[in-house]
Short mmCIF file of C-alpha atoms in Angstrom, two decimals:
data_model
loop_
_atom_site.label_atom_id
_atom_site.label_comp_id
_atom_site.label_asym_id
_atom_site.label_seq_id
_atom_site.Cartn_x
_atom_site.Cartn_y
_atom_site.Cartn_z
CA MET A 1 -85.73 98.50 131.19
CA ALA A 2 -82.97 96.56 132.92
CA GLU A 3 -79.51 97.03 131.52
CA PRO A 4 -77.58 93.81 130.76
CA ARG A 5 -74.55 93.34 132.96
CA SER A 6 -71.88 90.74 133.49
CA PRO A 7 -72.83 87.86 135.77
CA PHE A 8 -71.35 87.37 139.20
CA PRO A 9 -68.71 84.64 139.44
CA VAL A 10 -69.79 81.22 140.70
CA LYS A 11 -68.26 78.32 142.61
CA TYR A 12 -67.49 75.35 140.39
CA PHE A 13 -67.45 71.79 141.61
CA ILE A 14 -67.12 68.32 140.17
CA ALA A 15 -69.10 65.29 141.28
CA VAL A 16 -66.61 62.44 140.87
CA LEU A 17 -67.81 58.85 140.52
CA PHE A 18 -65.09 56.29 141.25
CA LYS A 19 -64.49 52.76 142.43
CA ASP A 20 -60.82 52.92 143.39
CA LYS A 21 -59.41 55.72 145.56
CA ALA A 22 -56.21 55.72 143.51
CA ASP A 23 -58.22 56.77 140.44
CA LEU A 24 -59.99 59.47 142.48
CA ILE A 25 -56.65 60.87 143.64
CA VAL A 26 -55.31 61.01 140.08
CA ALA A 27 -58.51 62.66 138.84
CA CYS A 28 -58.37 65.28 141.61
CA LYS A 29 -54.74 66.10 140.79
CA GLN A 30 -55.61 66.46 137.11
CA THR A 31 -58.56 68.75 137.83
CA GLU A 32 -56.36 70.94 140.05
CA GLU A 33 -53.86 71.32 137.21
CA ILE A 34 -56.68 72.58 135.00
CA TRP A 35 -58.92 74.64 137.33
CA GLY A 36 -56.70 75.38 140.31
CA LYS A 37 -56.68 74.36 143.93
CA ILE A 38 -59.51 72.31 145.40
CA ASP A 39 -60.59 74.14 148.54
CA ILE A 40 -63.30 71.77 149.80
CA GLN A 41 -63.70 68.02 149.37
CA GLY A 42 -66.78 66.20 150.54
CA ASP A 43 -67.12 62.73 151.98
CA ASP A 44 -67.23 59.57 149.89
CA HIS A 45 -70.87 58.60 149.44
CA LEU A 46 -71.99 55.21 148.19
CA PHE A 47 -73.48 55.69 144.72
CA ASP A 48 -76.34 53.21 144.86
CA VAL A 49 -79.12 54.90 142.90
CA THR A 50 -78.47 53.08 139.61
CA ASP A 51 -76.44 50.20 138.24
CA TYR A 52 -75.76 52.13 135.00
CA TYR A 53 -71.99 52.35 135.67
CA HIS A 54 -71.43 48.87 137.17
CA LYS A 55 -70.51 47.07 133.95
CA GLU A 56 -67.96 49.70 133.01
CA MET A 57 -66.57 50.69 136.41
CA GLY A 58 -67.35 47.75 138.67
CA GLN A 59 -68.80 48.10 142.14
CA PRO A 60 -69.23 49.45 144.70
CA ILE A 61 -69.05 52.96 143.26
CA TYR A 62 -68.71 56.12 145.32
CA ARG A 63 -69.26 59.80 144.64
CA ARG A 64 -67.26 62.66 146.10
CA LEU A 65 -67.96 66.33 145.50
CA ILE A 66 -64.94 68.60 145.12
CA ALA A 67 -65.08 72.39 144.85
CA PHE A 68 -62.45 74.72 143.45
CA GLU A 69 -61.07 77.70 145.29
CA LYS A 70 -61.14 80.10 142.36
CA LEU A 71 -64.47 81.58 141.33
CA TYR A 72 -65.20 81.58 137.61
CA ASP A 73 -67.70 83.06 135.17
CA PRO A 74 -70.80 80.87 134.76
CA ILE A 75 -70.19 80.58 131.01
CA LEU A 76 -67.24 78.27 131.75
CA LEU A 77 -69.73 75.43 132.33
CA VAL A 78 -69.63 74.28 128.69
CA THR A 79 -65.83 74.24 128.52
CA MET A 80 -65.57 72.55 131.89
CA LYS A 81 -67.99 69.74 130.97
CA LEU A 82 -66.20 69.10 127.67
CA ARG A 83 -62.83 69.06 129.43
CA CYS A 84 -64.21 66.66 132.08
CA ASN A 85 -65.28 64.31 129.27
CA GLU A 86 -61.77 64.48 127.76
CA LEU A 87 -60.20 63.86 131.15
CA GLU A 88 -62.37 60.76 131.69
CA LEU A 89 -61.04 59.37 128.41
CA GLU A 90 -57.42 60.27 129.23
CA LEU A 91 -57.66 58.49 132.59
CA SER A 92 -59.27 55.40 131.02
CA PHE A 93 -56.50 54.68 128.49
CA LYS A 94 -54.41 52.60 130.90
CA LYS A 95 -57.28 50.32 131.88
CA GLY A 96 -59.30 50.35 128.65
CA LYS A 97 -62.46 51.49 130.41
CA ARG A 98 -63.64 54.56 132.23
CA VAL A 99 -62.40 54.62 135.82
CA VAL A 100 -64.01 57.92 136.84
CA ASN A 101 -67.07 59.89 135.80
CA LEU A 102 -66.69 63.64 136.18
CA ASP A 103 -69.85 65.74 136.34
CA ALA A 104 -69.18 69.48 136.29
CA GLY A 105 -71.45 71.93 138.00
CA TYR A 106 -71.57 75.20 139.87
CA LEU A 107 -73.48 76.90 142.60
CA ASP A 108 -74.17 80.39 143.71
CA HIS A 109 -76.16 81.81 146.61
CA ASN A 110 -79.46 80.45 145.30
CA LYS A 111 -78.99 77.57 142.85
CA VAL A 112 -77.08 74.43 141.90
CA LEU A 113 -76.55 73.76 138.22
CA LEU A 114 -75.08 70.65 136.59
CA ALA A 115 -73.74 70.32 133.06
CA SER A 116 -75.13 67.57 130.87
CA ALA A 117 -74.62 66.25 127.36
CA LYS A 118 -78.12 64.74 127.46
CA GLU A 119 -81.26 66.65 126.49
CA ALA A 120 -84.34 66.62 128.70
CA GLY A 121 -87.40 68.82 129.21
CA GLN A 122 -85.98 70.88 132.07
CA LYS A 123 -82.52 71.37 130.54
CA ILE A 124 -81.49 74.50 128.69
CA TYR A 125 -79.14 74.22 125.74
CA LEU A 126 -75.96 76.26 126.13
CA ASP A 127 -73.46 75.42 123.38
CA LYS A 128 -71.40 72.58 121.82
CA GLY A 129 -73.90 69.88 122.80
CA ILE A 130 -73.97 70.86 126.50
CA TYR A 131 -77.09 71.64 128.51
CA ALA A 132 -77.59 73.34 131.88
CA ASP A 133 -79.58 71.23 134.32
CA LEU A 134 -81.00 73.14 137.28
CA ALA A 135 -80.56 70.63 140.11
CA GLY A 136 -81.61 72.66 143.14
CA ARG A 137 -82.37 76.04 144.63
CA TYR A 138 -81.41 77.35 148.04
CA LYS A 139 -84.32 77.65 150.45
CA ALA A 140 -84.77 77.11 154.18
CA GLY A 141 -81.07 76.50 154.84
CA LYS A 142 -80.31 73.99 152.07
CA TYR A 143 -80.49 73.37 148.37
CA GLN A 144 -83.94 71.98 147.60
CA SER A 145 -84.19 69.52 144.73
CA PHE A 146 -86.78 69.37 141.96
CA GLU A 147 -88.86 66.46 140.67
CA TRP A 148 -86.28 65.93 137.89
CA SER A 149 -83.17 66.15 140.09
CA PHE A 150 -80.92 63.10 140.21
CA PRO A 151 -82.00 60.71 143.00
CA ASP A 152 -78.72 61.05 144.92
CA PHE A 153 -79.06 64.85 144.88
CA LYS A 154 -82.70 64.51 145.96
CA ASP A 155 -82.14 62.29 148.99
CA GLY A 156 -79.97 64.81 150.84
CA ARG A 157 -76.72 62.86 150.93
CA TYR A 158 -74.76 65.87 149.59
CA ASP A 159 -76.50 68.54 151.65
CA LYS A 160 -73.53 68.97 154.01
CA GLU A 161 -71.09 69.46 151.15
CA LEU A 162 -73.31 71.79 149.15
CA CYS A 163 -73.92 73.96 152.21
CA ALA A 164 -70.17 74.05 152.92
CA PHE A 165 -69.55 75.07 149.29
CA ARG A 166 -72.19 77.78 149.61
CA LYS A 167 -70.77 79.09 152.89
CA ARG A 168 -67.31 79.36 151.33
CA TYR A 169 -68.81 80.96 148.21
CA MET A 170 -70.62 83.59 150.28
CA GLU A 171 -67.34 84.42 152.07
CA GLN A 172 -65.55 84.69 148.74
CA MET A 173 -68.29 86.89 147.27
CA LYS A 174 -68.09 89.27 150.21
CA LEU A 175 -64.41 89.83 149.36
CA TRP A 176 -65.16 89.91 145.60
CA ARG A 177 -67.77 92.64 146.08
CA LYS A 178 -65.35 94.66 148.22
CA ASN A 179 -62.76 94.47 145.42
CA ASN A 180 -65.28 94.97 142.59
CA PRO A 181 -67.63 97.79 143.63
CA ALA A 182 -70.46 98.36 141.14
#
């Protein structure tokens, strides 16, 4: 029988949807105040897979992935998603509408997980109305998507960023293991 043990820490990231760079900059500063230094920022990718956000945010909309330097316990996903929702509301007060969408997630050596407040067949309920959505698994040098993965995660536009996050994570875990021998 396997003995339960604490999970390894994971690398958290946020997928930020935005129209105006000024709002992105403010959102990034706010997230750093909460979760610490951002150590990797991806490119700005056109978010053109749905018009769901156009009425609220305008267009064109972009998505940037940002990853945090500090590794955290995977259980933080619920708290992080709820805090991202609060932060979206805080940043919208000046303009009366949401100016950013903040999707929390994490990765480790073999998977990418996103937090969601929406139920679906592949999602696993965690706590406080938040679900874990397995968005990809690492295989053949990249994170492979699933049939249910979001279209922009499926089409490979974030592959470079996710692989950079993973590379940094693997470096961090090497040091973590050295400092936390089992």
